[in-house]
């Protein structure tokens, strides 16, 4: 208490963040118990019948289980394959010497991040329209038939992942650029004296210099491995591409909010969160061997 009184200004600064997490992150966990109950609003959470793991068993034995798992995992693995792209962009921007060109390139890569998800998906639908879309106009100029991208399950994951990479490309590179700015210039000067090429300096100085940042961001990404961009998938989703676009998060929305199966949807959402937590723990432990980890 003496320390708290002595440094009360710091605790006041911390208070908004602590209150936010307590109210919006920890207090809602009270409702997680309905995943183990047959929740009825008239009985309340505590008064509802306890059913144990029945909802989890129902989900594991459902027809949609493996399809949902495959769609969720495949989209996230697809995104993980493109994880190095932001690093490459940051390294490329860092090597630019022309100030105006560098600022222009950064602006062009950052700009899509500030477009709202709704507008961005609207742009995708317009660009990929089989009759009026600019992409299909190019396809027809090459002598091929137009493709209805947005209704094709085979194209959904590719469109989702690459459009997301386009939107977040420059924004994801900002952190790496900040890390690159912290590398001692004397290392590059010494390497130049020793005759190192630009590629060798990137490989032996820049990459090792930002490796702790890369590992931390990779761990954070793995902590959200089972969580796909819900809003964007929901906006891109339609009955024709549902077999490729239905992931755990949209399934929880469908059965929970649209069909009113609150206990079942809570159980599915809890399962998804537990898997994320386990993946985070595993990758943090693996990363600790490199000397960098979240805890």
PDB file of C-alpha atoms in Angstrom:
ATOM      1  CA  UNK A   1       0.000   0.000   0.000  1.00  0.00           C
ATOM      2  CA  UNK A   2       2.884   2.361   0.731  1.00  0.00           C
ATOM      3  CA  UNK A   3       4.180   1.869  -2.801  1.00  0.00           C
ATOM      4  CA  UNK A   4       0.710   2.462  -4.254  1.00  0.00           C
ATOM      5  CA  UNK A   5       0.326   5.678  -2.260  1.00  0.00           C
ATOM      6  CA  UNK A   6       3.812   6.804  -3.229  1.00  0.00           C
ATOM      7  CA  UNK A   7       3.245   6.198  -6.957  1.00  0.00           C
ATOM      8  CA  UNK A   8      -0.493   6.975  -7.079  1.00  0.00           C
ATOM      9  CA  UNK A   9      -0.123   8.973 -10.320  1.00  0.00           C
ATOM     10  CA  UNK A  10       1.063   5.858 -12.185  1.00  0.00           C
ATOM     11  CA  UNK A  11      -1.868   3.820 -10.895  1.00  0.00           C
ATOM     12  CA  UNK A  12      -4.305   6.495 -12.060  1.00  0.00           C
ATOM     13  CA  UNK A  13      -2.761   6.234 -15.530  1.00  0.00           C
ATOM     14  CA  UNK A  14      -3.170   2.454 -15.392  1.00  0.00           C
ATOM     15  CA  UNK A  15      -6.750   2.576 -14.097  1.00  0.00           C
ATOM     16  CA  UNK A  16      -8.610   3.069 -17.452  1.00  0.00           C
ATOM     17  CA  UNK A  17      -6.834   0.092 -19.039  1.00  0.00           C
ATOM     18  CA  UNK A  18      -7.403  -2.102 -15.968  1.00  0.00           C
ATOM     19  CA  UNK A  19     -11.093  -1.143 -15.783  1.00  0.00           C
ATOM     20  CA  UNK A  20     -11.506  -1.811 -19.508  1.00  0.00           C
ATOM     21  CA  UNK A  21     -10.120  -5.341 -19.236  1.00  0.00           C
ATOM     22  CA  UNK A  22     -12.068  -6.109 -16.071  1.00  0.00           C
ATOM     23  CA  UNK A  23     -15.396  -4.922 -17.506  1.00  0.00           C
ATOM     24  CA  UNK A  24     -15.136  -6.021 -21.134  1.00  0.00           C
ATOM     25  CA  UNK A  25     -12.774  -9.025 -20.975  1.00  0.00           C
ATOM     26  CA  UNK A  26     -12.988 -10.703 -17.578  1.00  0.00           C
ATOM     27  CA  UNK A  27     -16.521  -9.975 -16.393  1.00  0.00           C
ATOM     28  CA  UNK A  28     -18.119 -11.495 -19.558  1.00  0.00           C
ATOM     29  CA  UNK A  29     -16.364 -14.785 -18.685  1.00  0.00           C
ATOM     30  CA  UNK A  30     -19.117 -15.227 -16.099  1.00  0.00           C
ATOM     31  CA  UNK A  31     -21.461 -16.069 -18.982  1.00  0.00           C
ATOM     32  CA  UNK A  32     -19.182 -18.824 -20.330  1.00  0.00           C
ATOM     33  CA  UNK A  33     -20.825 -21.277 -17.928  1.00  0.00           C
ATOM     34  CA  UNK A  34     -23.912 -21.436 -20.175  1.00  0.00           C
ATOM     35  CA  UNK A  35     -21.772 -23.619 -22.477  1.00  0.00           C
ATOM     36  CA  UNK A  36     -22.279 -26.331 -19.844  1.00  0.00           C
ATOM     37  CA  UNK A  37     -25.969 -25.607 -19.280  1.00  0.00           C
ATOM     38  CA  UNK A  38     -29.228 -25.754 -21.171  1.00  0.00           C
ATOM     39  CA  UNK A  39     -29.677 -22.000 -20.945  1.00  0.00           C
ATOM     40  CA  UNK A  40     -33.188 -20.548 -20.727  1.00  0.00           C
ATOM     41  CA  UNK A  41     -33.555 -16.790 -20.348  1.00  0.00           C
ATOM     42  CA  UNK A  42     -36.493 -17.159 -17.945  1.00  0.00           C
ATOM     43  CA  UNK A  43     -34.369 -19.297 -15.581  1.00  0.00           C
ATOM     44  CA  UNK A  44     -31.254 -17.147 -15.831  1.00  0.00           C
ATOM     45  CA  UNK A  45     -27.672 -18.396 -15.981  1.00  0.00           C
ATOM     46  CA  UNK A  46     -27.579 -19.863 -12.479  1.00  0.00           C
ATOM     47  CA  UNK A  47     -31.067 -21.376 -12.692  1.00  0.00           C
ATOM     48  CA  UNK A  48     -30.608 -23.155 -16.020  1.00  0.00           C
ATOM     49  CA  UNK A  49     -30.181 -26.925 -16.139  1.00  0.00           C
ATOM     50  CA  UNK A  50     -26.607 -28.250 -16.004  1.00  0.00           C
ATOM     51  CA  UNK A  51     -25.831 -30.559 -18.955  1.00  0.00           C
ATOM     52  CA  UNK A  52     -22.039 -30.866 -18.717  1.00  0.00           C
ATOM     53  CA  UNK A  53     -20.239 -31.462 -22.004  1.00  0.00           C
ATOM     54  CA  UNK A  54     -23.365 -32.329 -24.012  1.00  0.00           C
ATOM     55  CA  UNK A  55     -23.074 -29.285 -26.285  1.00  0.00           C
ATOM     56  CA  UNK A  56     -19.412 -29.987 -26.976  1.00  0.00           C
ATOM     57  CA  UNK A  57     -20.212 -33.614 -27.830  1.00  0.00           C
ATOM     58  CA  UNK A  58     -22.992 -32.464 -30.117  1.00  0.00           C
ATOM     59  CA  UNK A  59     -20.583 -30.158 -31.949  1.00  0.00           C
ATOM     60  CA  UNK A  60     -17.851 -32.801 -32.294  1.00  0.00           C
ATOM     61  CA  UNK A  61     -20.350 -35.310 -33.685  1.00  0.00           C
ATOM     62  CA  UNK A  62     -22.094 -32.836 -35.986  1.00  0.00           C
ATOM     63  CA  UNK A  63     -21.941 -33.055 -39.754  1.00  0.00           C
ATOM     64  CA  UNK A  64     -20.334 -29.598 -39.980  1.00  0.00           C
ATOM     65  CA  UNK A  65     -17.464 -30.178 -37.528  1.00  0.00           C
ATOM     66  CA  UNK A  66     -14.738 -31.287 -39.933  1.00  0.00           C
ATOM     67  CA  UNK A  67     -15.832 -28.849 -42.638  1.00  0.00           C
ATOM     68  CA  UNK A  68     -15.674 -25.948 -40.164  1.00  0.00           C
ATOM     69  CA  UNK A  69     -12.293 -27.069 -38.852  1.00  0.00           C
ATOM     70  CA  UNK A  70     -10.877 -27.464 -42.354  1.00  0.00           C
ATOM     71  CA  UNK A  71     -12.147 -24.070 -43.545  1.00  0.00           C
ATOM     72  CA  UNK A  72     -10.863 -22.293 -40.428  1.00  0.00           C
ATOM     73  CA  UNK A  73      -7.467 -24.006 -40.429  1.00  0.00           C
ATOM     74  CA  UNK A  74      -6.883 -23.783 -44.184  1.00  0.00           C
ATOM     75  CA  UNK A  75      -7.614 -20.041 -44.303  1.00  0.00           C
ATOM     76  CA  UNK A  76      -5.293 -19.388 -41.373  1.00  0.00           C
ATOM     77  CA  UNK A  77      -2.528 -21.576 -42.808  1.00  0.00           C
ATOM     78  CA  UNK A  78      -2.941 -19.728 -46.095  1.00  0.00           C
ATOM     79  CA  UNK A  79      -2.516 -16.429 -44.260  1.00  0.00           C
ATOM     80  CA  UNK A  80       0.465 -17.780 -42.343  1.00  0.00           C
ATOM     81  CA  UNK A  81       2.230 -18.606 -45.620  1.00  0.00           C
ATOM     82  CA  UNK A  82       2.042 -14.902 -46.504  1.00  0.00           C
ATOM     83  CA  UNK A  83       3.376 -13.776 -43.111  1.00  0.00           C
ATOM     84  CA  UNK A  84       6.872 -12.987 -44.575  1.00  0.00           C
ATOM     85  CA  UNK A  85       5.407 -10.584 -47.167  1.00  0.00           C
ATOM     86  CA  UNK A  86       5.231  -7.666 -44.697  1.00  0.00           C
ATOM     87  CA  UNK A  87       8.831  -8.356 -43.702  1.00  0.00           C
ATOM     88  CA  UNK A  88       9.937  -8.264 -47.351  1.00  0.00           C
ATOM     89  CA  UNK A  89       8.028  -5.007 -47.903  1.00  0.00           C
ATOM     90  CA  UNK A  90       9.632  -3.436 -44.822  1.00  0.00           C
ATOM     91  CA  UNK A  91      13.115  -4.513 -45.916  1.00  0.00           C
ATOM     92  CA  UNK A  92      12.455  -3.163 -49.415  1.00  0.00           C
ATOM     93  CA  UNK A  93      11.149   0.201 -48.170  1.00  0.00           C
ATOM     94  CA  UNK A  94      14.105   0.464 -45.811  1.00  0.00           C
ATOM     95  CA  UNK A  95      16.510   0.146 -48.745  1.00  0.00           C
ATOM     96  CA  UNK A  96      14.911   2.973 -50.736  1.00  0.00           C
ATOM     97  CA  UNK A  97      17.098   6.063 -50.859  1.00  0.00           C
ATOM     98  CA  UNK A  98      14.930   8.435 -52.942  1.00  0.00           C
ATOM     99  CA  UNK A  99      12.910  10.332 -50.320  1.00  0.00           C
ATOM    100  CA  UNK A 100       9.926  11.267 -52.530  1.00  0.00           C
ATOM    101  CA  UNK A 101       9.648   7.819 -54.072  1.00  0.00           C
ATOM    102  CA  UNK A 102       9.921   6.199 -50.630  1.00  0.00           C
ATOM    103  CA  UNK A 103       7.134   8.387 -49.201  1.00  0.00           C
ATOM    104  CA  UNK A 104       4.943   7.692 -52.232  1.00  0.00           C
ATOM    105  CA  UNK A 105       5.495   3.938 -51.947  1.00  0.00           C
ATOM    106  CA  UNK A 106       4.714   4.007 -48.219  1.00  0.00           C
ATOM    107  CA  UNK A 107       1.520   6.025 -48.783  1.00  0.00           C
ATOM    108  CA  UNK A 108       0.305   3.640 -51.494  1.00  0.00           C
ATOM    109  CA  UNK A 109       0.922   0.569 -49.311  1.00  0.00           C
ATOM    110  CA  UNK A 110      -0.556   2.134 -46.142  1.00  0.00           C
ATOM    111  CA  UNK A 111      -3.702   3.603 -47.716  1.00  0.00           C
ATOM    112  CA  UNK A 112      -5.818   0.408 -48.072  1.00  0.00           C
ATOM    113  CA  UNK A 113      -5.575  -0.213 -44.314  1.00  0.00           C
ATOM    114  CA  UNK A 114      -7.762   2.836 -43.639  1.00  0.00           C
ATOM    115  CA  UNK A 115     -10.610   1.609 -45.847  1.00  0.00           C
ATOM    116  CA  UNK A 116     -13.456   0.166 -43.766  1.00  0.00           C
ATOM    117  CA  UNK A 117     -14.208  -3.540 -44.149  1.00  0.00           C
ATOM    118  CA  UNK A 118     -17.656  -2.855 -45.609  1.00  0.00           C
ATOM    119  CA  UNK A 119     -16.289  -0.498 -48.270  1.00  0.00           C
ATOM    120  CA  UNK A 120     -13.385  -2.834 -48.985  1.00  0.00           C
ATOM    121  CA  UNK A 121     -15.660  -5.829 -49.608  1.00  0.00           C
ATOM    122  CA  UNK A 122     -17.865  -3.605 -51.771  1.00  0.00           C
ATOM    123  CA  UNK A 123     -14.789  -2.776 -53.835  1.00  0.00           C
ATOM    124  CA  UNK A 124     -13.965  -6.476 -54.163  1.00  0.00           C
ATOM    125  CA  UNK A 125     -17.483  -7.267 -55.354  1.00  0.00           C
ATOM    126  CA  UNK A 126     -17.295  -4.429 -57.903  1.00  0.00           C
ATOM    127  CA  UNK A 127     -13.831  -5.409 -59.171  1.00  0.00           C
ATOM    128  CA  UNK A 128     -14.740  -9.104 -59.467  1.00  0.00           C
ATOM    129  CA  UNK A 129     -18.235  -8.737 -60.929  1.00  0.00           C
ATOM    130  CA  UNK A 130     -18.556 -11.149 -63.903  1.00  0.00           C
ATOM    131  CA  UNK A 131     -20.315  -8.552 -66.081  1.00  0.00           C
ATOM    132  CA  UNK A 132     -18.827  -5.183 -65.135  1.00  0.00           C
ATOM    133  CA  UNK A 133     -15.759  -5.990 -63.005  1.00  0.00           C
ATOM    134  CA  UNK A 134     -12.372  -4.761 -64.188  1.00  0.00           C
ATOM    135  CA  UNK A 135     -10.737  -8.128 -63.430  1.00  0.00           C
ATOM    136  CA  UNK A 136     -13.139 -10.003 -65.694  1.00  0.00           C
ATOM    137  CA  UNK A 137     -12.651  -7.395 -68.421  1.00  0.00           C
ATOM    138  CA  UNK A 138      -8.941  -8.273 -68.453  1.00  0.00           C
ATOM    139  CA  UNK A 139      -9.779 -11.989 -68.461  1.00  0.00           C
ATOM    140  CA  UNK A 140     -12.037 -11.507 -71.480  1.00  0.00           C
ATOM    141  CA  UNK A 141      -9.354  -9.467 -73.270  1.00  0.00           C
ATOM    142  CA  UNK A 142      -7.092 -12.502 -72.901  1.00  0.00           C
ATOM    143  CA  UNK A 143      -9.735 -14.622 -74.621  1.00  0.00           C
ATOM    144  CA  UNK A 144     -11.164 -16.441 -71.592  1.00  0.00           C
ATOM    145  CA  UNK A 145     -14.671 -16.656 -70.220  1.00  0.00           C
ATOM    146  CA  UNK A 146     -15.546 -14.391 -67.258  1.00  0.00           C
ATOM    147  CA  UNK A 147     -15.383 -15.991 -63.815  1.00  0.00           C
ATOM    148  CA  UNK A 148     -17.948 -15.457 -61.084  1.00  0.00           C
ATOM    149  CA  UNK A 149     -15.355 -15.220 -58.313  1.00  0.00           C
ATOM    150  CA  UNK A 150     -17.632 -14.302 -55.415  1.00  0.00           C
ATOM    151  CA  UNK A 151     -19.947 -17.286 -55.825  1.00  0.00           C
ATOM    152  CA  UNK A 152     -17.210 -19.854 -56.449  1.00  0.00           C
ATOM    153  CA  UNK A 153     -16.073 -21.875 -53.381  1.00  0.00           C
ATOM    154  CA  UNK A 154     -12.783 -22.664 -55.145  1.00  0.00           C
ATOM    155  CA  UNK A 155     -11.858 -18.966 -55.308  1.00  0.00           C
ATOM    156  CA  UNK A 156     -13.127 -17.806 -51.912  1.00  0.00           C
ATOM    157  CA  UNK A 157     -10.035 -18.521 -49.782  1.00  0.00           C
ATOM    158  CA  UNK A 158      -7.622 -17.077 -52.331  1.00  0.00           C
ATOM    159  CA  UNK A 159      -9.666 -13.876 -52.665  1.00  0.00           C
ATOM    160  CA  UNK A 160     -10.054 -13.551 -48.893  1.00  0.00           C
ATOM    161  CA  UNK A 161      -6.379 -14.078 -48.078  1.00  0.00           C
ATOM    162  CA  UNK A 162      -4.807 -12.038 -50.884  1.00  0.00           C
ATOM    163  CA  UNK A 163      -7.228  -9.134 -50.496  1.00  0.00           C
ATOM    164  CA  UNK A 164      -6.474  -9.099 -46.765  1.00  0.00           C
ATOM    165  CA  UNK A 165      -2.765  -9.088 -47.486  1.00  0.00           C
ATOM    166  CA  UNK A 166      -3.224  -6.195 -49.898  1.00  0.00           C
ATOM    167  CA  UNK A 167      -5.210  -4.214 -47.323  1.00  0.00           C
ATOM    168  CA  UNK A 168      -2.777  -4.757 -44.428  1.00  0.00           C
ATOM    169  CA  UNK A 169       0.498  -4.962 -46.343  1.00  0.00           C
ATOM    170  CA  UNK A 170       1.910  -1.541 -45.550  1.00  0.00           C
ATOM    171  CA  UNK A 171       0.452  -1.347 -42.059  1.00  0.00           C
ATOM    172  CA  UNK A 172       2.069  -4.639 -41.122  1.00  0.00           C
ATOM    173  CA  UNK A 173       5.417  -3.332 -42.346  1.00  0.00           C
ATOM    174  CA  UNK A 174       5.393  -0.294 -40.027  1.00  0.00           C
ATOM    175  CA  UNK A 175       6.485  -2.266 -36.967  1.00  0.00           C
ATOM    176  CA  UNK A 176       9.360  -3.858 -38.888  1.00  0.00           C
ATOM    177  CA  UNK A 177      10.425  -0.457 -40.232  1.00  0.00           C
ATOM    178  CA  UNK A 178      10.523   0.847 -36.661  1.00  0.00           C
ATOM    179  CA  UNK A 179      12.662  -2.134 -35.649  1.00  0.00           C
ATOM    180  CA  UNK A 180      14.971  -1.558 -38.630  1.00  0.00           C
ATOM    181  CA  UNK A 181      15.387   2.079 -37.586  1.00  0.00           C
ATOM    182  CA  UNK A 182      16.791   0.854 -34.277  1.00  0.00           C
ATOM    183  CA  UNK A 183      19.665  -1.077 -35.858  1.00  0.00           C
ATOM    184  CA  UNK A 184      23.053   0.551 -35.250  1.00  0.00           C
ATOM    185  CA  UNK A 185      24.233   2.230 -38.525  1.00  0.00           C
ATOM    186  CA  UNK A 186      27.820   1.463 -37.532  1.00  0.00           C
ATOM    187  CA  UNK A 187      27.137  -2.216 -38.260  1.00  0.00           C
ATOM    188  CA  UNK A 188      26.340  -1.349 -41.879  1.00  0.00           C
ATOM    189  CA  UNK A 189      29.332   0.941 -42.137  1.00  0.00           C
ATOM    190  CA  UNK A 190      31.633  -1.790 -40.852  1.00  0.00           C
ATOM    191  CA  UNK A 191      30.067  -4.301 -43.253  1.00  0.00           C
ATOM    192  CA  UNK A 192      30.617  -1.920 -46.188  1.00  0.00           C
ATOM    193  CA  UNK A 193      34.272  -1.565 -45.225  1.00  0.00           C
ATOM    194  CA  UNK A 194      34.548  -5.354 -45.237  1.00  0.00           C
ATOM    195  CA  UNK A 195      33.085  -5.441 -48.756  1.00  0.00           C
ATOM    196  CA  UNK A 196      29.615  -6.786 -47.912  1.00  0.00           C
ATOM    197  CA  UNK A 197      26.994  -6.361 -50.626  1.00  0.00           C
ATOM    198  CA  UNK A 198      23.568  -4.864 -49.931  1.00  0.00           C
ATOM    199  CA  UNK A 199      21.996  -8.325 -49.960  1.00  0.00           C
ATOM    200  CA  UNK A 200      24.589  -9.623 -47.482  1.00  0.00           C
ATOM    201  CA  UNK A 201      23.927  -6.674 -45.155  1.00  0.00           C
ATOM    202  CA  UNK A 202      20.182  -7.333 -45.308  1.00  0.00           C
ATOM    203  CA  UNK A 203      20.695 -11.034 -44.577  1.00  0.00           C
ATOM    204  CA  UNK A 204      23.330 -10.744 -41.858  1.00  0.00           C
ATOM    205  CA  UNK A 205      22.426  -7.420 -40.184  1.00  0.00           C
ATOM    206  CA  UNK A 206      18.839  -6.353 -40.867  1.00  0.00           C
ATOM    207  CA  UNK A 207      17.157  -9.740 -40.540  1.00  0.00           C
ATOM    208  CA  UNK A 208      18.907 -10.723 -37.273  1.00  0.00           C
ATOM    209  CA  UNK A 209      18.214  -7.199 -35.978  1.00  0.00           C
ATOM    210  CA  UNK A 210      14.456  -7.506 -36.425  1.00  0.00           C
ATOM    211  CA  UNK A 211      14.224 -11.224 -35.596  1.00  0.00           C
ATOM    212  CA  UNK A 212      12.914 -10.629 -32.012  1.00  0.00           C
ATOM    213  CA  UNK A 213      10.129  -8.449 -33.467  1.00  0.00           C
ATOM    214  CA  UNK A 214       9.313 -11.105 -36.067  1.00  0.00           C
ATOM    215  CA  UNK A 215       9.078 -13.804 -33.383  1.00  0.00           C
ATOM    216  CA  UNK A 216       6.841 -11.701 -31.108  1.00  0.00           C
ATOM    217  CA  UNK A 217       4.445 -10.852 -33.960  1.00  0.00           C
ATOM    218  CA  UNK A 218       4.402 -14.488 -35.073  1.00  0.00           C
ATOM    219  CA  UNK A 219       3.463 -15.581 -31.544  1.00  0.00           C
ATOM    220  CA  UNK A 220       0.671 -13.001 -31.445  1.00  0.00           C
ATOM    221  CA  UNK A 221      -0.588 -14.198 -34.831  1.00  0.00           C
ATOM    222  CA  UNK A 222      -0.575 -17.785 -33.627  1.00  0.00           C
ATOM    223  CA  UNK A 223      -2.610 -16.698 -30.594  1.00  0.00           C
ATOM    224  CA  UNK A 224      -5.374 -15.743 -33.038  1.00  0.00           C
ATOM    225  CA  UNK A 225      -4.796 -18.708 -35.314  1.00  0.00           C
ATOM    226  CA  UNK A 226      -8.369 -20.022 -35.071  1.00  0.00           C
ATOM    227  CA  UNK A 227      -9.875 -16.535 -35.323  1.00  0.00           C
ATOM    228  CA  UNK A 228     -10.507 -15.399 -38.880  1.00  0.00           C
ATOM    229  CA  UNK A 229     -11.702 -11.890 -39.784  1.00  0.00           C
ATOM    230  CA  UNK A 230     -15.373 -12.389 -38.911  1.00  0.00           C
ATOM    231  CA  UNK A 231     -16.795  -9.204 -40.452  1.00  0.00           C
ATOM    232  CA  UNK A 232     -15.047  -9.632 -43.781  1.00  0.00           C
ATOM    233  CA  UNK A 233     -15.965 -13.308 -44.132  1.00  0.00           C
ATOM    234  CA  UNK A 234     -19.588 -12.570 -43.224  1.00  0.00           C
ATOM    235  CA  UNK A 235     -19.758  -9.811 -45.847  1.00  0.00           C
ATOM    236  CA  UNK A 236     -18.160 -12.006 -48.525  1.00  0.00           C
ATOM    237  CA  UNK A 237     -20.286 -15.012 -47.636  1.00  0.00           C
ATOM    238  CA  UNK A 238     -23.261 -16.117 -49.726  1.00  0.00           C
ATOM    239  CA  UNK A 239     -25.210 -19.392 -50.115  1.00  0.00           C
ATOM    240  CA  UNK A 240     -23.147 -20.430 -53.155  1.00  0.00           C
ATOM    241  CA  UNK A 241     -19.711 -20.209 -51.512  1.00  0.00           C
ATOM    242  CA  UNK A 242     -20.831 -21.362 -48.059  1.00  0.00           C
ATOM    243  CA  UNK A 243     -18.979 -24.686 -48.246  1.00  0.00           C
ATOM    244  CA  UNK A 244     -15.671 -22.784 -48.334  1.00  0.00           C
ATOM    245  CA  UNK A 245     -16.601 -19.665 -46.354  1.00  0.00           C
ATOM    246  CA  UNK A 246     -18.340 -21.096 -43.295  1.00  0.00           C
ATOM    247  CA  UNK A 247     -15.814 -20.926 -40.442  1.00  0.00           C
ATOM    248  CA  UNK A 248     -16.255 -21.420 -36.698  1.00  0.00           C
ATOM    249  CA  UNK A 249     -16.899 -17.726 -36.005  1.00  0.00           C
ATOM    250  CA  UNK A 250     -19.625 -17.337 -38.631  1.00  0.00           C
ATOM    251  CA  UNK A 251     -21.122 -20.668 -37.523  1.00  0.00           C
ATOM    252  CA  UNK A 252     -21.347 -19.346 -33.943  1.00  0.00           C
ATOM    253  CA  UNK A 253     -23.090 -16.234 -35.281  1.00  0.00           C
ATOM    254  CA  UNK A 254     -25.571 -18.311 -37.292  1.00  0.00           C
ATOM    255  CA  UNK A 255     -26.555 -20.728 -34.554  1.00  0.00           C
ATOM    256  CA  UNK A 256     -26.273 -18.273 -31.680  1.00  0.00           C
ATOM    257  CA  UNK A 257     -27.768 -14.968 -32.805  1.00  0.00           C
ATOM    258  CA  UNK A 258     -29.856 -16.094 -35.773  1.00  0.00           C
ATOM    259  CA  UNK A 259     -31.162 -19.393 -34.379  1.00  0.00           C
ATOM    260  CA  UNK A 260     -31.108 -18.597 -30.672  1.00  0.00           C
ATOM    261  CA  UNK A 261     -29.070 -21.657 -29.594  1.00  0.00           C
ATOM    262  CA  UNK A 262     -27.100 -19.712 -27.012  1.00  0.00           C
ATOM    263  CA  UNK A 263     -25.649 -22.591 -25.013  1.00  0.00           C
ATOM    264  CA  UNK A 264     -24.535 -24.525 -28.080  1.00  0.00           C
ATOM    265  CA  UNK A 265     -22.978 -21.483 -29.747  1.00  0.00           C
ATOM    266  CA  UNK A 266     -21.179 -20.575 -26.500  1.00  0.00           C
ATOM    267  CA  UNK A 267     -19.740 -24.089 -26.341  1.00  0.00           C
ATOM    268  CA  UNK A 268     -18.459 -23.816 -29.923  1.00  0.00           C
ATOM    269  CA  UNK A 269     -16.968 -20.375 -29.245  1.00  0.00           C
ATOM    270  CA  UNK A 270     -15.329 -21.624 -26.030  1.00  0.00           C
ATOM    271  CA  UNK A 271     -13.814 -24.560 -27.906  1.00  0.00           C
ATOM    272  CA  UNK A 272     -12.365 -22.122 -30.451  1.00  0.00           C
ATOM    273  CA  UNK A 273     -10.879 -19.927 -27.704  1.00  0.00           C
ATOM    274  CA  UNK A 274      -9.331 -22.895 -25.893  1.00  0.00           C
ATOM    275  CA  UNK A 275      -7.637 -24.063 -29.100  1.00  0.00           C
ATOM    276  CA  UNK A 276      -6.253 -20.530 -29.619  1.00  0.00           C
ATOM    277  CA  UNK A 277      -4.952 -20.496 -26.052  1.00  0.00           C
ATOM    278  CA  UNK A 278      -3.234 -23.881 -26.434  1.00  0.00           C
ATOM    279  CA  UNK A 279      -1.583 -22.828 -29.715  1.00  0.00           C
ATOM    280  CA  UNK A 280      -0.367 -19.599 -28.078  1.00  0.00           C
ATOM    281  CA  UNK A 281       1.186 -21.504 -25.156  1.00  0.00           C
ATOM    282  CA  UNK A 282       2.901 -24.005 -27.462  1.00  0.00           C
ATOM    283  CA  UNK A 283       4.401 -21.398 -29.793  1.00  0.00           C
ATOM    284  CA  UNK A 284       5.501 -19.177 -26.930  1.00  0.00           C
ATOM    285  CA  UNK A 285       7.329 -22.146 -25.404  1.00  0.00           C
ATOM    286  CA  UNK A 286       8.961 -22.952 -28.746  1.00  0.00           C
ATOM    287  CA  UNK A 287       9.955 -19.313 -29.232  1.00  0.00           C
ATOM    288  CA  UNK A 288      11.523 -19.210 -25.747  1.00  0.00           C
ATOM    289  CA  UNK A 289      14.295 -21.465 -27.070  1.00  0.00           C
ATOM    290  CA  UNK A 290      15.379 -18.625 -29.352  1.00  0.00           C
ATOM    291  CA  UNK A 291      15.638 -16.253 -26.378  1.00  0.00           C
ATOM    292  CA  UNK A 292      12.525 -14.239 -27.295  1.00  0.00           C
ATOM    293  CA  UNK A 293       9.027 -14.848 -25.944  1.00  0.00           C
ATOM    294  CA  UNK A 294       5.971 -13.051 -24.576  1.00  0.00           C
ATOM    295  CA  UNK A 295       6.570 -14.394 -21.059  1.00  0.00           C
TER     296      UNK A 295
END
